[in-house]
Amino acid sequence: MKATEMRSDCPISSSLDIFGDKWSLLIVRDLMLHKSRTYGDFTKSAEKIATNILANRLQLLEDNGIIIKLPYPGNKVKGLYRLSPKGVDLIPALIEIALWGGRNISNTYDGSPFLKEVKKSKTKFLKKVMDDLLEEETNIG
Amino acid sequence: MKATEMRSDCPISSSLDIFGDKWSLLIVRDLMLHKSRTYGDFTKSAEKIATNILANRLQLLEDNGIIIKLPYPGNKVKGLYRLSPKGVDLIPALIEIALWGGRNISNTYDGSPFLKEVKKSKTKFLKKVMDDLLEEETNIG
DNA sequence: GTTTTTTACTTGCATATTGAAAGTAATTAT
DNA sequence: ATAATTACTTTCAATATGCAAGTAAAAAAC
């Protein structure tokens, strides 16, 4: 897959060149909340991503070093997707987006354990997720 | 313009339903860095947005309460776009995205006054921008 | 006060992306 | 051996993007 074209040298613009769409960050979200997922897991998320888009985004995210694909232990068909360090580094941005949505969009589910925990303490949530992801890394990677 | 369809009640997903594209947050960025802009100003940004996309995004952002269009003082053709409180509230997310880009994308311009200032102190930058925007609000709005 | 320019869009059209549905190929389970 | 899973790929219609050109109103220049 061809390298992502950058429209300028602005860090915001270049970030959006990579994940500025309606799906990429949802994949990152799922990996943040579940540590690792299979292809099928992603299709089961509430937003119902089409499989062609999913395949495309997984490839793009992998190309851009945000996720890593590993073999699923004991199964040659399945793959396991995880966040790379670069992907984990996206979590602060994801948290701020979630908080903005929670504050400003009425349809959002305020009772989610995720949002609750983040609101209680951003730093603690961050630390917890990072520890989880790191633990996973030492187990599998 | 019809209301934005939400794919789920997830705050991240719903946020992306509003600004999950390659252009919307660049408009917010320009308003964050310059307080207010005219239509023509936006077309002059480095990323060279097409005018049909610009018109569409300004409308969407206005529909979603993120920006506000005001008459340009002393000119009946021009309009002035500003961030609404909901738009100002997006700045923390924008900062995290910028920081991620700065850390993880090689082409990004590290010497920008914006990124420099944010890195020195996120809170101070936030306060400064918010004060600027508030000042503008009392002058014009 | 008439022409010229500026400003903020709109329109037309080719190309690219998205999304729904169905198809495929390699396992894995029965 | 047969059926079911899993991870994609393909097809195709609908929508979005991007470039270029057009328009209408107001402002500036002459």
CSV table of C-alpha atoms (C1' of nucleotides) in Angstrom, one decimal:
chain,number,residue,atom,x,y,z
A,1,MET,CA,0.0,0.0,0.0
A,2,LYS,CA,1.3,3.4,-0.9
A,3,ALA,CA,2.6,5.8,1.7
A,4,THR,CA,0.1,8.4,3.1
A,5,GLU,CA,0.4,11.7,1.2
A,6,MET,CA,0.9,14.6,3.6
A,7,ARG,CA,-0.9,17.9,2.7
A,8,SER,CA,1.5,20.1,4.8
A,9,ASP,CA,4.0,19.9,7.6
A,10,CYS,CA,1.4,20.8,10.2
A,11,PRO,CA,1.3,18.1,12.9
A,12,ILE,CA,-2.5,18.3,13.1
A,13,SER,CA,-2.9,18.1,9.3
A,14,SER,CA,-0.5,15.2,9.0
A,15,SER,CA,-2.2,13.3,11.9
A,16,LEU,CA,-5.5,13.7,10.0
A,17,ASP,CA,-3.8,12.5,6.9
A,18,ILE,CA,-3.3,9.2,8.7
A,19,PHE,CA,-6.4,8.8,10.9
A,20,GLY,CA,-8.8,11.6,9.7
A,21,ASP,CA,-11.8,9.5,8.8
A,22,LYS,CA,-14.8,8.0,10.6
A,23,TRP,CA,-13.3,4.5,11.2
A,24,SER,CA,-9.6,4.4,12.0
A,25,LEU,CA,-9.9,5.8,15.5
A,26,LEU,CA,-12.8,3.4,16.3
A,27,ILE,CA,-10.4,0.5,15.6
A,28,VAL,CA,-7.9,2.2,17.9
A,29,ARG,CA,-10.7,2.6,20.5
A,30,ASP,CA,-11.6,-1.1,20.4
A,31,LEU,CA,-7.9,-2.0,20.9
A,32,MET,CA,-7.6,0.5,23.7
A,33,LEU,CA,-10.6,-1.0,25.5
A,34,HIS,CA,-10.0,-4.7,24.7
A,35,LYS,CA,-6.2,-4.9,24.4
A,36,SER,CA,-6.4,-7.2,21.4
A,37,ARG,CA,-9.0,-8.1,18.8
A,38,THR,CA,-9.5,-10.4,15.9
A,39,TYR,CA,-10.9,-9.2,12.6
A,40,GLY,CA,-14.3,-10.7,13.5
A,41,ASP,CA,-14.3,-8.9,16.8
A,42,PHE,CA,-14.1,-5.5,15.0
A,43,THR,CA,-17.0,-6.4,12.8
A,44,LYS,CA,-19.1,-6.9,16.0
A,45,SER,CA,-18.7,-3.4,17.3
A,46,ALA,CA,-21.8,-1.3,17.5
A,47,GLU,CA,-21.0,0.9,14.5
A,48,LYS,CA,-21.0,-2.1,12.1
A,49,ILE,CA,-18.0,-1.4,9.9
A,50,ALA,CA,-18.2,-2.9,6.4
A,51,THR,CA,-15.6,-5.6,5.9
A,52,ASN,CA,-13.9,-4.0,3.0
A,53,ILE,CA,-13.4,-0.8,5.0
A,54,LEU,CA,-12.2,-2.8,8.0
A,55,ALA,CA,-9.6,-4.6,5.9
A,56,ASN,CA,-8.5,-1.3,4.3
A,57,ARG,CA,-8.2,0.5,7.7
A,58,LEU,CA,-6.4,-2.4,9.4
A,59,GLN,CA,-3.8,-2.3,6.6
A,60,LEU,CA,-3.5,1.5,6.7
A,61,LEU,CA,-3.1,1.5,10.5
A,62,GLU,CA,-0.5,-1.3,10.2
A,63,ASP,CA,1.3,0.6,7.4
A,64,ASN,CA,1.5,3.6,9.6
A,65,GLY,CA,2.8,1.7,12.6
A,66,ILE,CA,-0.2,2.3,14.8
A,67,ILE,CA,-1.3,-1.3,15.1
A,68,ILE,CA,0.5,-4.7,14.9
A,69,LYS,CA,-0.8,-7.9,13.6
A,70,LEU,CA,0.3,-11.1,15.4
A,71,PRO,CA,-0.6,-14.7,14.8
A,72,TYR,CA,-3.4,-16.0,17.0
A,73,PRO,CA,-1.9,-18.6,19.3
A,74,GLY,CA,-3.1,-22.0,18.3
A,75,ASN,CA,-5.0,-20.9,15.3
A,76,LYS,CA,-3.7,-20.4,11.8
A,77,VAL,CA,-6.7,-18.6,10.4
A,78,LYS,CA,-7.1,-15.9,13.0
A,79,GLY,CA,-4.9,-12.9,13.6
A,80,LEU,CA,-4.5,-10.8,16.7
A,81,TYR,CA,-4.4,-7.1,16.4
A,82,ARG,CA,-2.7,-5.0,19.1
A,83,LEU,CA,-1.8,-1.3,19.5
A,84,SER,CA,1.9,-0.5,18.9
A,85,PRO,CA,3.6,2.0,21.2
A,86,LYS,CA,2.7,4.7,18.6
A,87,GLY,CA,-0.9,3.5,18.8
A,88,VAL,CA,-0.9,3.5,22.6
A,89,ASP,CA,0.5,7.1,22.3
A,90,LEU,CA,-2.8,8.0,20.6
A,91,ILE,CA,-4.8,7.3,23.8
A,92,PRO,CA,-4.5,10.8,25.3
A,93,ALA,CA,-6.0,12.2,22.1
A,94,LEU,CA,-8.7,9.6,22.1
A,95,ILE,CA,-9.6,10.4,25.7
A,96,GLU,CA,-10.0,14.1,24.9
A,97,ILE,CA,-12.2,13.3,22.0
A,98,ALA,CA,-14.3,11.0,24.2
A,99,LEU,CA,-14.6,13.7,26.9
A,100,TRP,CA,-15.6,16.2,24.3
A,101,GLY,CA,-18.3,13.9,23.0
A,102,GLY,CA,-19.5,13.2,26.4
A,103,ARG,CA,-19.8,16.9,27.2
A,104,ASN,CA,-21.2,18.1,23.9
A,105,ILE,CA,-23.2,15.4,22.2
A,106,SER,CA,-26.5,14.5,23.8
A,107,ASN,CA,-26.9,11.0,22.4
A,108,THR,CA,-23.8,9.7,24.0
A,109,TYR,CA,-24.0,7.1,26.7
A,110,ASP,CA,-22.8,8.7,29.8
A,111,GLY,CA,-22.9,5.6,31.9
A,112,SER,CA,-20.1,3.7,30.0
A,113,PRO,CA,-17.5,2.4,32.4
A,114,PHE,CA,-14.9,3.8,30.1
A,115,LEU,CA,-16.1,7.4,30.3
A,116,LYS,CA,-16.9,7.1,33.9
A,117,GLU,CA,-13.4,5.9,34.7
A,118,VAL,CA,-11.7,8.6,32.5
A,119,LYS,CA,-13.8,11.3,34.1
A,120,LYS,CA,-12.8,10.1,37.6
A,121,SER,CA,-9.1,10.3,36.7
A,122,LYS,CA,-7.6,10.7,33.3
A,123,THR,CA,-4.2,9.8,34.5
A,124,LYS,CA,-5.3,6.7,36.4
A,125,PHE,CA,-7.2,5.5,33.3
A,126,LEU,CA,-4.2,6.2,31.1
A,127,LYS,CA,-1.9,4.3,33.4
A,128,LYS,CA,-4.3,1.4,33.7
A,129,VAL,CA,-4.7,1.0,30.0
A,130,MET,CA,-1.0,1.4,29.4
A,131,ASP,CA,-0.2,-1.2,32.0
A,132,ASP,CA,-2.7,-3.6,30.5
A,133,LEU,CA,-1.3,-3.1,27.0
A,134,LEU,CA,2.2,-3.6,28.2
A,135,GLU,CA,1.3,-6.7,30.1
A,136,GLU,CA,-0.3,-8.1,26.9
A,137,GLU,CA,2.9,-7.2,25.0
A,138,THR,CA,5.2,-9.2,27.3
A,139,ASN,CA,2.8,-12.2,27.2
A,140,ILE,CA,2.4,-12.3,23.5
A,141,GLY,CA,4.7,-10.1,21.6
B,1,MET,CA,-28.8,20.7,6.1
B,2,LYS,CA,-29.9,17.4,7.7
B,3,ALA,CA,-28.8,16.5,11.2
B,4,THR,CA,-25.7,14.3,11.5
B,5,GLU,CA,-26.6,10.6,11.8
B,6,MET,CA,-25.0,8.9,14.7
B,7,ARG,CA,-23.7,5.4,14.3
B,8,SER,CA,-23.9,4.5,18.0
B,9,ASP,CA,-24.0,6.1,21.5
B,10,CYS,CA,-20.3,5.9,21.9
B,11,PRO,CA,-18.8,9.4,22.5
B,12,ILE,CA,-15.8,8.8,20.3
B,13,SER,CA,-17.9,7.4,17.5
B,14,SER,CA,-20.4,10.3,17.8
B,15,SER,CA,-17.6,12.8,17.8
B,16,LEU,CA,-16.2,11.3,14.7
B,17,ASP,CA,-19.6,11.4,13.1
B,18,ILE,CA,-19.3,15.2,13.4
B,19,PHE,CA,-15.7,16.0,12.7
B,20,GLY,CA,-14.2,12.7,11.5
B,21,ASP,CA,-12.8,13.8,8.2
B,22,LYS,CA,-9.6,15.4,6.9
B,23,TRP,CA,-10.9,19.0,6.9
B,24,SER,CA,-13.2,19.9,9.8
B,25,LEU,CA,-10.5,20.0,12.4
B,26,LEU,CA,-8.2,22.1,10.2
B,27,ILE,CA,-10.9,24.7,10.2
B,28,VAL,CA,-11.1,24.5,14.0
B,29,ARG,CA,-7.3,24.7,14.1
B,30,ASP,CA,-7.2,27.9,12.0
B,31,LEU,CA,-9.8,29.4,14.3
B,32,MET,CA,-7.9,28.3,17.4
B,33,LEU,CA,-4.7,29.9,16.1
B,34,HIS,CA,-6.2,33.0,14.6
B,35,LYS,CA,-9.3,33.7,16.7
B,36,SER,CA,-11.4,34.6,13.6
B,37,ARG,CA,-11.2,34.1,9.9
B,38,THR,CA,-13.0,34.9,6.8
B,39,TYR,CA,-13.9,32.4,4.1
B,40,GLY,CA,-11.0,33.6,2.0
B,41,ASP,CA,-8.6,33.2,4.9
B,42,PHE,CA,-9.4,29.5,5.1
B,43,THR,CA,-8.6,29.0,1.4
B,44,LYS,CA,-5.2,30.4,2.0
B,45,SER,CA,-4.1,27.8,4.5
B,46,ALA,CA,-1.3,25.4,3.5
B,47,GLU,CA,-3.5,22.5,2.8
B,48,LYS,CA,-5.5,24.2,0.1
B,49,ILE,CA,-9.0,23.2,0.8
B,50,ALA,CA,-11.4,23.2,-2.2
B,51,THR,CA,-14.0,25.9,-1.9
B,52,ASN,CA,-17.0,23.5,-2.2
B,53,ILE,CA,-15.6,21.4,0.6
B,54,LEU,CA,-14.9,24.5,2.7
B,55,ALA,CA,-18.4,25.8,2.2
B,56,ASN,CA,-19.8,22.4,3.2
B,57,ARG,CA,-17.6,22.0,6.3
B,58,LEU,CA,-18.3,25.6,7.5
B,59,GLN,CA,-22.0,24.8,7.2
B,60,LEU,CA,-21.7,21.4,9.0
B,61,LEU,CA,-19.6,22.9,11.8
B,62,GLU,CA,-22.1,25.7,12.2
B,63,ASP,CA,-25.0,23.2,12.2
B,64,ASN,CA,-23.2,21.3,14.9
B,65,GLY,CA,-22.7,24.4,17.0
B,66,ILE,CA,-18.9,24.3,16.8
B,67,ILE,CA,-18.4,27.6,14.9
B,68,ILE,CA,-20.4,30.8,14.7
B,69,LYS,CA,-20.7,33.0,11.7
B,70,LEU,CA,-20.8,36.7,12.4
B,71,PRO,CA,-21.1,39.7,10.1
B,72,TYR,CA,-17.8,41.3,9.3
B,73,PRO,CA,-17.8,44.8,10.8
B,74,GLY,CA,-18.1,47.4,8.1
B,75,ASN,CA,-18.4,45.0,5.2
B,76,LYS,CA,-21.5,43.4,4.0
B,77,VAL,CA,-19.9,40.8,1.8
B,78,LYS,CA,-17.5,39.3,4.3
B,79,GLY,CA,-18.4,37.1,7.2
B,80,LEU,CA,-16.4,36.3,10.3
B,81,TYR,CA,-16.1,32.8,11.6
B,82,ARG,CA,-15.3,32.2,15.3
B,83,LEU,CA,-15.2,29.2,17.6
B,84,SER,CA,-18.3,28.7,19.8
B,85,PRO,CA,-17.8,27.6,23.4
B,86,LYS,CA,-18.3,24.0,22.1
B,87,GLY,CA,-15.6,24.7,19.5
B,88,VAL,CA,-13.2,26.1,22.1
B,89,ASP,CA,-13.9,23.0,24.1
B,90,LEU,CA,-12.3,21.0,21.3
B,91,ILE,CA,-8.9,22.6,21.8
B,92,PRO,CA,-7.7,20.0,24.3
B,93,ALA,CA,-8.3,17.2,21.8
B,94,LEU,CA,-6.7,19.3,19.1
B,95,ILE,CA,-3.6,19.8,21.3
B,96,GLU,CA,-3.3,16.1,21.9
B,97,ILE,CA,-3.6,15.3,18.2
B,98,ALA,CA,-0.9,18.0,17.5
B,99,LEU,CA,1.4,16.5,20.1
B,100,TRP,CA,0.9,13.0,18.8
B,101,GLY,CA,1.7,14.2,15.3
B,102,GLY,CA,4.8,16.1,16.5
B,103,ARG,CA,6.0,13.0,18.3
B,104,ASN,CA,5.2,10.4,15.7
B,105,ILE,CA,5.2,11.9,12.2
B,106,SER,CA,8.6,12.8,10.8
B,107,ASN,CA,7.5,15.4,8.3
B,108,THR,CA,5.9,17.7,10.8
B,109,TYR,CA,7.4,21.1,11.5
B,110,ASP,CA,8.7,21.0,15.0
B,111,GLY,CA,9.6,24.6,15.1
B,112,SER,CA,6.1,26.0,14.9
B,113,PRO,CA,5.4,28.5,17.6
B,114,PHE,CA,2.2,26.7,18.3
B,115,LEU,CA,3.8,23.3,19.0
B,116,LYS,CA,6.6,24.9,20.9
B,117,GLU,CA,4.3,26.8,23.2
B,118,VAL,CA,2.1,23.7,23.7
B,119,LYS,CA,5.0,21.6,24.6
B,120,LYS,CA,6.3,24.2,27.1
B,121,SER,CA,3.0,24.2,28.9
B,122,LYS,CA,-0.2,22.7,27.7
B,123,THR,CA,-2.2,24.5,30.4
B,124,LYS,CA,-0.7,27.9,29.7
B,125,PHE,CA,-1.3,27.6,26.0
B,126,LEU,CA,-4.9,26.5,26.6
B,127,LYS,CA,-5.5,29.4,29.0
B,128,LYS,CA,-3.9,31.9,26.5
B,129,VAL,CA,-6.0,30.7,23.6
B,130,MET,CA,-9.2,30.7,25.7
B,131,ASP,CA,-8.5,34.2,27.0
B,132,ASP,CA,-7.9,35.4,23.4
B,133,LEU,CA,-11.1,33.8,22.2
B,134,LEU,CA,-13.0,35.2,25.1
B,135,GLU,CA,-11.6,38.7,24.5
B,136,GLU,CA,-12.7,38.5,20.9
B,137,GLU,CA,-16.1,37.4,22.0
B,138,THR,CA,-16.7,40.4,24.2
B,139,ASN,CA,-15.4,42.7,21.4
B,140,ILE,CA,-17.5,41.4,18.6
B,141,GLY,CA,-20.1,38.9,19.8
C,1,DG,C1',-21.3,56.7,-11.6
C,2,DT,C1',-19.6,53.3,-14.2
C,3,DT,C1',-16.1,49.7,-14.6
C,4,DT,C1',-13.2,46.6,-12.1
C,5,DT,C1',-12.1,43.9,-8.4
C,6,DT,C1',-13.0,41.4,-4.3
C,7,DT,C1',-15.5,38.2,-1.7
C,8,DA,C1',-18.2,34.3,-0.7
C,9,DC,C1',-19.9,31.1,-2.4
C,10,DT,C1',-22.3,27.5,-6.2
C,11,DT,C1',-22.2,24.3,-10.1
C,12,DG,C1',-20.5,20.8,-13.2
C,13,DC,C1',-18.0,17.0,-13.8
C,14,DA,C1',-14.3,13.4,-13.3
C,15,DT,C1',-12.4,10.5,-9.9
C,16,DA,C1',-12.1,8.4,-5.4
C,17,DT,C1',-14.2,6.5,-1.3
C,18,DT,C1',-17.9,4.3,1.1
C,19,DG,C1',-21.2,0.7,2.1
C,20,DA,C1',-24.0,-3.3,1.4
C,21,DA,C1',-24.0,-7.9,-0.2
C,22,DA,C1',-22.1,-11.8,-1.9
C,23,DG,C1',-18.0,-14.6,-2.9
C,24,DT,C1',-13.6,-17.1,-1.9
C,25,DA,C1',-9.9,-19.8,0.2
C,26,DA,C1',-7.8,-21.6,4.1
C,27,DT,C1',-8.4,-23.7,8.2
C,28,DT,C1',-10.9,-25.8,12.1
C,29,DA,C1',-14.7,-28.3,14.1
C,30,DT,C1',-17.9,-32.2,13.5
D,1,DA,C1',-15.4,-36.3,4.5
D,2,DT,C1',-18.5,-32.5,5.4
D,3,DA,C1',-19.9,-28.4,7.4
D,4,DA,C1',-18.9,-24.3,9.6
D,5,DT,C1',-15.5,-20.4,10.8
D,6,DT,C1',-12.6,-16.9,9.8
D,7,DA,C1',-10.4,-13.4,7.3
D,8,DC,C1',-10.6,-11.3,3.9
D,9,DT,C1',-11.8,-9.9,-1.6
D,10,DT,C1',-14.9,-8.5,-5.1
D,11,DT,C1',-18.7,-6.2,-7.2
D,12,DC,C1',-21.4,-2.4,-7.8
D,13,DA,C1',-24.4,1.5,-6.5
D,14,DA,C1',-24.3,5.6,-3.9
D,15,DT,C1',-21.9,9.3,-2.0
D,16,DA,C1',-17.9,12.3,-1.2
D,17,DT,C1',-13.9,14.7,-2.9
D,18,DG,C1',-11.4,17.8,-5.8
D,19,DC,C1',-10.5,20.8,-9.6
D,20,DA,C1',-12.1,24.4,-12.5
D,21,DA,C1',-15.2,27.6,-13.8
D,22,DG,C1',-19.3,30.4,-12.9
D,23,DT,C1',-22.2,33.8,-10.3
D,24,DA,C1',-24.1,37.5,-7.6
D,25,DA,C1',-23.5,41.1,-4.4
D,26,DA,C1',-20.9,44.6,-2.6
D,27,DA,C1',-16.6,47.4,-2.4
D,28,DA,C1',-12.9,49.8,-4.5
D,29,DA,C1',-10.9,52.2,-8.3
D,30,DC,C1',-11.3,55.4,-11.8
